[in-house]
Amino acid sequence: MITAYHRPKTLDEALTLLTQPNVIPLGGGTLLSHPTPDSVEVVDLQSLSLDTVKKQGNNLEIGATVTLQQLLESEHCPAALKSALKLEAPLNLRNAATVAGTLVSCDGRSTFATVMLALDAKLEIKSIDKFELVEMETESRPPKQNVTTLGIGEFLPLRLDQVQGKLITSITLPLNVKLAFDHVSRTPADKPLICAALAQWNSGRTRLILGGYGKSPLLAMDGTEAEGLETAARNAYHEATDEWASAEYRMDVAATLAKRCSERL
Ligand SMILES: Cc1cc2nc3c(=O)[nH]c(=O)nc-3n(C[C@H](O)[C@H](O)[C@H](O)COP(=O)(O)OP(=O)(O)OC[C@H]3O[C@@H](n4cnc5c(N)ncnc54)[C@H](O)[C@@H]3O)c2cc1C
């Protein structure tokens, strides 16, 4: 249950509010608006101007409150990422859900997180220490912000700890990589039973990620060449049984999707 609503106008104000217990960021609110037994205060991020998509050299910098639909409509969004975004959620949800909120709350079936993990996207995370608030008041100056950059691979497994009292402010992905995405689901618009995203850098670095199972998408391979992709895909899903599909099925389909992605690059 949301017990208080804050709409700060500056990042300093937002980060100061987040130093308090039980105060959490509100992105699009598609998840936070669901009734829960826990009492939380929310910090609405919509007035912080974190909603731009900017091309910076070979990178795309996506503000934390950019919606999934806004990213999908960006001229700089890679085609494979657009396909993944269309599967992440239907249009009404894409219009509200933010990129940061989606990464914080996603599970292994998230097509968006699968592609972001293949691209080895980086998250910028900001916070203010509590003791800093005391010092800044005595010294009458603005608070110093802590800024951390975290690879999405480090972020996803421990994400609730990573954002405790903190704010994701932007997500950066490389544009100078080849990217392919494919999936299998019960119907074309369903969340996938299995999906694969493959990214390849000019250096030959190749990352294969599988989605469709578990708490997070899974890194199947991060190597210097595309050899052994199908075997890596099979091995990664050897225990991936749930109510939607057996591990045997997922292993076969993952290998096929990896092959298809590789042929597309
Ligand atoms: C009808 C419906 C169906 C849905 N179906 C699915 C589904 O099938 N699969 C699925 O995974 N999800 C589903 N969801 C959940 C929802 O779509 C996603 O979780 C959504 O993308 C969250 O984005 P948001 O911006 O709305 O996040 P919010 O609801 O605003 O926040 C979600 C979490 O992220 C945190 N957060 C938000 N922004 C930041 C930030 N900048 N920094 C740090 N933390 C932040 C919040 O504190 C909160 O913990 C569904 C939701 C609805 C309403």
Tab-separated table of C-alpha atoms and ligand atoms in Angstrom:
chain	number	residue	atom	x	y	z
A	1	MET	CA	0.000	0.000	0.000
A	2	ILE	CA	1.315	3.449	-0.917
A	3	THR	CA	1.108	5.635	2.205
A	4	ALA	CA	2.775	8.822	0.888
A	5	TYR	CA	3.555	10.270	-2.523
A	6	HIS	CA	6.467	12.625	-3.226
A	7	ARG	CA	7.203	14.332	-6.526
A	8	PRO	CA	10.656	15.957	-6.196
A	9	LYS	CA	11.831	18.464	-8.793
A	10	THR	CA	15.551	17.791	-8.465
A	11	LEU	CA	17.755	14.715	-8.259
A	12	ASP	CA	19.175	15.919	-4.914
A	13	GLU	CA	15.653	16.058	-3.447
A	14	ALA	CA	14.819	12.595	-4.805
A	15	LEU	CA	18.048	11.044	-3.484
A	16	THR	CA	17.530	12.717	-0.091
A	17	LEU	CA	14.020	11.220	0.164
A	18	LEU	CA	15.416	7.794	-0.749
A	19	THR	CA	17.751	7.828	2.280
A	20	GLN	CA	14.638	7.275	4.461
A	21	PRO	CA	13.428	3.737	5.269
A	22	ASN	CA	10.533	2.325	3.209
A	23	VAL	CA	10.831	5.057	0.582
A	24	ILE	CA	11.181	3.707	-2.962
A	25	PRO	CA	11.304	5.116	-6.504
A	26	LEU	CA	8.156	5.149	-8.614
A	27	GLY	CA	8.797	4.727	-12.341
A	28	GLY	CA	5.734	4.036	-14.461
A	29	GLY	CA	3.937	2.606	-11.412
A	30	THR	CA	2.579	-0.379	-13.351
A	31	LEU	CA	3.871	-2.745	-10.681
A	32	LEU	CA	3.871	-0.427	-7.660
A	33	SER	CA	0.202	0.426	-8.209
A	34	HIS	CA	-0.724	-3.207	-7.457
A	35	PRO	CA	-2.081	-3.663	-3.908
A	36	THR	CA	0.470	-5.157	-1.474
A	37	PRO	CA	0.474	-5.662	2.323
A	38	ASP	CA	3.708	-3.598	2.698
A	39	SER	CA	3.479	0.129	3.412
A	40	VAL	CA	5.770	2.215	1.227
A	41	GLU	CA	6.282	5.878	0.406
A	42	VAL	CA	6.976	6.513	-3.258
A	43	VAL	CA	9.209	9.057	-4.965
A	44	ASP	CA	7.722	9.795	-8.380
A	45	LEU	CA	10.577	10.330	-10.845
A	46	GLN	CA	8.588	12.045	-13.583
A	47	SER	CA	9.776	15.625	-12.896
A	48	LEU	CA	13.498	14.774	-12.898
A	49	SER	CA	14.060	15.059	-16.674
A	50	LEU	CA	15.390	11.504	-16.857
A	51	ASP	CA	13.264	10.785	-19.921
A	52	THR	CA	15.597	11.337	-22.873
A	53	VAL	CA	17.228	8.936	-25.322
A	54	LYS	CA	20.576	10.337	-26.507
A	55	LYS	CA	23.129	8.971	-28.946
A	56	GLN	CA	26.602	9.724	-27.552
A	57	GLY	CA	29.223	8.550	-30.050
A	58	ASN	CA	28.883	4.770	-30.304
A	59	ASN	CA	26.594	4.543	-27.269
A	60	LEU	CA	22.920	5.064	-26.597
A	61	GLU	CA	22.173	6.707	-23.254
A	62	ILE	CA	18.652	5.983	-22.084
A	63	GLY	CA	17.237	7.979	-19.161
A	64	ALA	CA	15.766	5.844	-16.362
A	65	THR	CA	12.195	7.091	-16.889
A	66	VAL	CA	12.157	6.595	-20.657
A	67	THR	CA	9.157	4.370	-21.313
A	68	LEU	CA	9.472	1.085	-23.180
A	69	GLN	CA	7.362	2.570	-25.998
A	70	GLN	CA	9.505	5.732	-26.177
A	71	LEU	CA	12.612	3.564	-26.597
A	72	LEU	CA	10.842	1.409	-29.177
A	73	GLU	CA	10.022	4.543	-31.187
A	74	SER	CA	13.536	5.992	-30.952
A	75	GLU	CA	15.309	6.200	-34.306
A	76	HIS	CA	18.469	4.939	-32.581
A	77	CYS	CA	16.914	1.783	-31.099
A	78	PRO	CA	18.464	-1.313	-32.775
A	79	ALA	CA	15.949	-3.436	-34.733
A	80	ALA	CA	16.521	-6.545	-32.588
A	81	LEU	CA	15.864	-4.526	-29.418
A	82	LYS	CA	12.630	-3.224	-30.967
A	83	SER	CA	11.460	-6.825	-31.538
A	84	ALA	CA	12.246	-7.651	-27.912
A	85	LEU	CA	10.454	-4.535	-26.618
A	86	LYS	CA	7.285	-5.437	-28.526
A	87	LEU	CA	7.226	-8.798	-26.720
A	88	GLU	CA	8.000	-7.342	-23.283
A	89	ALA	CA	4.531	-5.911	-22.726
A	90	PRO	CA	1.428	-4.786	-24.652
A	91	LEU	CA	1.146	-1.169	-25.862
A	92	ASN	CA	-0.728	0.268	-22.849
A	93	LEU	CA	1.893	-1.105	-20.456
A	94	ARG	CA	4.771	-0.040	-22.729
A	95	ASN	CA	3.383	3.500	-22.640
A	96	ALA	CA	3.705	3.608	-18.843
A	97	ALA	CA	6.464	1.176	-17.832
A	98	THR	CA	9.951	2.694	-17.626
A	99	VAL	CA	13.221	1.049	-18.658
A	100	ALA	CA	14.634	1.178	-15.107
A	101	GLY	CA	11.428	-0.078	-13.446
A	102	THR	CA	11.324	-2.957	-15.900
A	103	LEU	CA	14.908	-4.036	-15.176
A	104	VAL	CA	14.324	-3.835	-11.416
A	105	SER	CA	11.168	-5.940	-11.529
A	106	CYS	CA	11.748	-8.304	-14.484
A	107	ASP	CA	12.093	-12.078	-14.363
A	108	GLY	CA	13.798	-14.548	-16.710
A	109	ARG	CA	11.027	-14.187	-19.262
A	110	SER	CA	11.870	-10.540	-19.913
A	111	THR	CA	12.828	-10.105	-23.555
A	112	PHE	CA	14.025	-6.551	-22.841
A	113	ALA	CA	16.409	-7.710	-20.088
A	114	THR	CA	17.618	-10.563	-22.332
A	115	VAL	CA	18.720	-8.146	-25.051
A	116	MET	CA	20.143	-5.603	-22.575
A	117	LEU	CA	22.222	-8.392	-21.018
A	118	ALA	CA	23.487	-9.482	-24.457
A	119	LEU	CA	24.566	-5.879	-25.066
A	120	ASP	CA	26.278	-5.796	-21.669
A	121	ALA	CA	24.389	-2.571	-20.890
A	122	LYS	CA	25.678	-0.374	-18.057
A	123	LEU	CA	23.506	1.174	-15.373
A	124	GLU	CA	24.319	4.476	-13.721
A	125	ILE	CA	23.184	4.372	-10.085
A	126	LYS	CA	23.155	7.400	-7.771
A	127	SER	CA	22.689	7.812	-4.052
A	128	ILE	CA	23.429	10.153	-1.142
A	129	ASP	CA	24.868	8.855	2.138
A	130	LYS	CA	22.884	9.638	5.274
A	131	PHE	CA	25.901	11.151	7.070
A	132	GLU	CA	26.438	13.386	4.030
A	133	LEU	CA	23.017	14.970	4.716
A	134	VAL	CA	24.167	16.018	8.187
A	135	GLU	CA	27.481	17.422	6.894
A	136	MET	CA	25.875	19.311	4.047
A	137	GLU	CA	23.458	21.005	6.455
A	138	THR	CA	26.213	22.114	8.792
A	139	GLU	CA	28.333	23.296	5.855
A	140	SER	CA	25.311	24.813	3.997
A	141	ARG	CA	26.118	23.252	0.650
A	142	PRO	CA	24.369	20.842	-1.739
A	143	PRO	CA	24.867	17.131	-0.993
A	144	LYS	CA	27.572	15.108	-2.756
A	145	GLN	CA	26.080	12.340	-4.848
A	146	ASN	CA	27.649	8.867	-5.068
A	147	VAL	CA	27.727	7.670	-8.666
A	148	THR	CA	28.320	4.014	-9.560
A	149	THR	CA	28.321	2.348	-12.949
A	150	LEU	CA	27.284	-1.283	-12.853
A	151	GLY	CA	27.143	-3.859	-15.654
A	152	ILE	CA	23.678	-5.313	-15.980
A	153	GLY	CA	25.163	-8.793	-15.394
A	154	GLU	CA	26.240	-7.732	-11.895
A	155	PHE	CA	23.024	-5.827	-11.284
A	156	LEU	CA	20.363	-8.431	-12.100
A	157	PRO	CA	21.201	-11.179	-9.565
A	158	LEU	CA	21.239	-8.790	-6.580
A	159	ARG	CA	19.053	-6.067	-7.938
A	160	LEU	CA	16.880	-5.314	-4.903
A	161	ASP	CA	20.003	-4.863	-2.736
A	162	GLN	CA	21.681	-2.842	-5.493
A	163	VAL	CA	18.885	-0.248	-5.598
A	164	GLN	CA	18.100	-0.093	-1.878
A	165	GLY	CA	18.029	3.666	-1.116
A	166	LYS	CA	19.440	4.387	-4.571
A	167	LEU	CA	18.245	5.462	-7.974
A	168	ILE	CA	19.051	4.168	-11.424
A	169	THR	CA	19.440	7.344	-13.458
A	170	SER	CA	20.398	6.009	-16.883
A	171	ILE	CA	21.205	2.897	-18.880
A	172	THR	CA	23.867	2.909	-21.591
A	173	LEU	CA	24.203	0.398	-24.391
A	174	PRO	CA	26.702	0.126	-27.246
A	175	LEU	CA	25.472	0.801	-30.792
A	176	ASN	CA	28.566	-0.478	-32.623
A	177	VAL	CA	27.731	-4.164	-32.165
A	178	LYS	CA	25.853	-6.649	-34.328
A	179	LEU	CA	22.716	-7.851	-32.577
A	180	ALA	CA	20.192	-10.608	-33.253
A	181	PHE	CA	17.154	-11.766	-31.261
A	182	ASP	CA	14.746	-14.661	-31.718
A	183	HIS	CA	12.121	-16.405	-29.615
A	184	VAL	CA	9.590	-19.204	-29.370
A	185	SER	CA	6.295	-18.741	-27.564
A	186	ARG	CA	2.818	-20.243	-27.503
A	187	THR	CA	1.433	-17.440	-29.683
A	188	PRO	CA	3.417	-14.805	-31.618
A	189	ALA	CA	2.651	-12.035	-29.077
A	190	ASP	CA	3.117	-14.123	-25.910
A	191	LYS	CA	6.052	-13.866	-23.533
A	192	PRO	CA	8.600	-16.421	-24.782
A	193	LEU	CA	9.122	-19.948	-23.508
A	194	ILE	CA	12.656	-19.468	-24.790
A	195	CYS	CA	14.363	-16.491	-26.357
A	196	ALA	CA	17.949	-15.828	-27.385
A	197	ALA	CA	19.881	-12.618	-27.942
A	198	LEU	CA	23.308	-12.635	-29.551
A	199	ALA	CA	25.632	-9.629	-29.657
A	200	GLN	CA	28.962	-9.475	-31.446
A	201	TRP	CA	31.573	-6.737	-31.149
A	202	ASN	CA	34.113	-5.819	-33.888
A	203	SER	CA	36.788	-7.436	-31.698
A	204	GLY	CA	35.006	-10.784	-32.113
A	205	ARG	CA	33.629	-10.753	-28.551
A	206	THR	CA	30.348	-12.661	-28.685
A	207	ARG	CA	27.692	-12.797	-25.959
A	208	LEU	CA	24.779	-15.203	-26.028
A	209	ILE	CA	21.936	-14.734	-23.547
A	210	LEU	CA	18.935	-17.000	-23.072
A	211	GLY	CA	15.607	-15.846	-21.661
A	212	GLY	CA	12.290	-17.498	-20.929
A	213	TYR	CA	13.061	-19.223	-17.641
A	214	GLY	CA	13.927	-18.500	-14.017
A	215	LYS	CA	14.496	-15.280	-12.126
A	216	SER	CA	16.749	-13.605	-14.702
A	217	PRO	CA	17.904	-14.128	-18.272
A	218	LEU	CA	21.007	-16.323	-18.342
A	219	LEU	CA	24.471	-15.744	-19.792
A	220	ALA	CA	25.159	-18.804	-21.977
A	221	MET	CA	28.413	-17.593	-23.528
A	222	ASP	CA	30.770	-14.604	-23.476
A	223	GLY	CA	33.742	-15.480	-25.656
A	224	THR	CA	36.084	-14.156	-28.287
A	225	GLU	CA	34.448	-15.999	-31.192
A	226	ALA	CA	31.114	-17.583	-32.130
A	227	GLU	CA	32.392	-21.194	-31.997
A	228	GLY	CA	30.380	-23.558	-29.788
A	229	LEU	CA	27.286	-21.368	-29.522
A	230	GLU	CA	24.794	-24.205	-29.894
A	231	THR	CA	26.531	-26.352	-27.285
A	232	ALA	CA	26.684	-23.399	-24.902
A	233	ALA	CA	22.955	-22.785	-25.422
A	234	ARG	CA	22.134	-26.438	-24.708
A	235	ASN	CA	24.320	-26.561	-21.592
A	236	ALA	CA	22.884	-23.355	-20.150
A	237	TYR	CA	19.345	-24.740	-20.084
A	238	HIS	CA	20.004	-28.308	-18.921
A	239	GLU	CA	17.943	-27.751	-15.746
A	240	ALA	CA	15.409	-25.304	-17.178
A	241	THR	CA	12.210	-27.197	-16.421
A	242	ASP	CA	9.129	-25.364	-15.182
A	243	GLU	CA	5.363	-25.450	-15.697
A	244	TRP	CA	5.771	-23.974	-19.197
A	245	ALA	CA	8.320	-26.362	-20.757
A	246	SER	CA	10.779	-29.163	-20.004
A	247	ALA	CA	14.562	-28.709	-19.910
A	248	GLU	CA	14.937	-31.115	-22.883
A	249	TYR	CA	12.625	-28.969	-24.989
A	250	ARG	CA	14.333	-25.752	-23.910
A	251	MET	CA	17.805	-27.198	-24.651
A	252	ASP	CA	16.787	-28.141	-28.206
A	253	VAL	CA	15.047	-24.860	-28.940
A	254	ALA	CA	17.826	-22.774	-27.343
A	255	ALA	CA	20.385	-24.434	-29.650
A	256	THR	CA	18.189	-23.733	-32.682
A	257	LEU	CA	17.634	-20.100	-31.688
A	258	ALA	CA	21.369	-19.617	-31.081
A	259	LYS	CA	22.076	-20.992	-34.567
A	260	ARG	CA	19.444	-18.746	-36.155
A	261	CYS	CA	20.811	-15.668	-34.362
A	262	SER	CA	24.338	-16.556	-35.448
A	263	GLU	CA	23.246	-16.904	-39.081
A	264	ARG	CA	21.613	-13.481	-38.905
A	265	LEU	CA	24.711	-11.649	-37.664
B	1	LIG	C1	-1.506	-5.800	-16.295
B	1	LIG	C2	-0.054	-5.979	-15.978
B	1	LIG	C3	0.598	-7.120	-16.447
B	1	LIG	C4	1.958	-7.313	-16.164
B	1	LIG	N1	2.570	-8.433	-16.639
B	1	LIG	C5	3.881	-8.657	-16.371
B	1	LIG	C6	4.546	-9.808	-16.827
B	1	LIG	O1	3.972	-10.642	-17.493
B	1	LIG	N2	5.871	-9.983	-16.527
B	1	LIG	C7	6.556	-9.054	-15.808
B	1	LIG	O2	7.754	-9.220	-15.545
B	1	LIG	N3	5.946	-7.944	-15.357
B	1	LIG	C8	4.636	-7.735	-15.619
B	1	LIG	N4	4.024	-6.616	-15.135
B	1	LIG	C9	4.834	-5.684	-14.356
B	1	LIG	C10	5.304	-4.497	-15.132
B	1	LIG	O3	4.935	-4.485	-16.453
B	1	LIG	C11	6.803	-4.347	-15.153
B	1	LIG	O4	7.357	-4.739	-13.965
B	1	LIG	C12	7.088	-2.880	-15.458
B	1	LIG	O5	7.846	-2.874	-16.616
B	1	LIG	C13	7.693	-2.065	-14.343
B	1	LIG	O6	8.030	-0.764	-14.822
B	1	LIG	P1	7.496	0.545	-14.092
B	1	LIG	O7	8.279	1.686	-14.645
B	1	LIG	O8	6.010	0.644	-14.188
B	1	LIG	O9	7.959	0.263	-12.609
B	1	LIG	P2	7.321	0.659	-11.207
B	1	LIG	O10	6.046	-0.097	-10.961
B	1	LIG	O11	7.241	2.141	-11.087
B	1	LIG	O12	8.482	0.131	-10.260
B	1	LIG	C14	8.863	-1.235	-10.255
B	1	LIG	C15	10.060	-1.406	-9.306
B	1	LIG	O13	11.197	-0.728	-9.852
B	1	LIG	C16	11.694	0.229	-8.930
B	1	LIG	N5	12.188	1.374	-9.734
B	1	LIG	C17	11.509	2.054	-10.688
B	1	LIG	N6	12.310	2.986	-11.242
B	1	LIG	C18	13.506	2.905	-10.615
B	1	LIG	C19	14.742	3.613	-10.732
B	1	LIG	N7	14.923	4.603	-11.624
B	1	LIG	N8	15.766	3.267	-9.922
B	1	LIG	C20	15.620	2.263	-9.009
B	1	LIG	N9	14.475	1.561	-8.859
B	1	LIG	C21	13.437	1.871	-9.643
B	1	LIG	C22	10.511	0.574	-8.049
B	1	LIG	O14	10.907	1.098	-6.806
B	1	LIG	C23	9.826	-0.785	-7.935
B	1	LIG	O15	10.487	-1.580	-6.986
B	1	LIG	C24	2.678	-6.369	-15.399
B	1	LIG	C25	2.017	-5.209	-14.954
B	1	LIG	C26	0.669	-5.009	-15.232
B	1	LIG	C27	-0.019	-3.744	-14.755
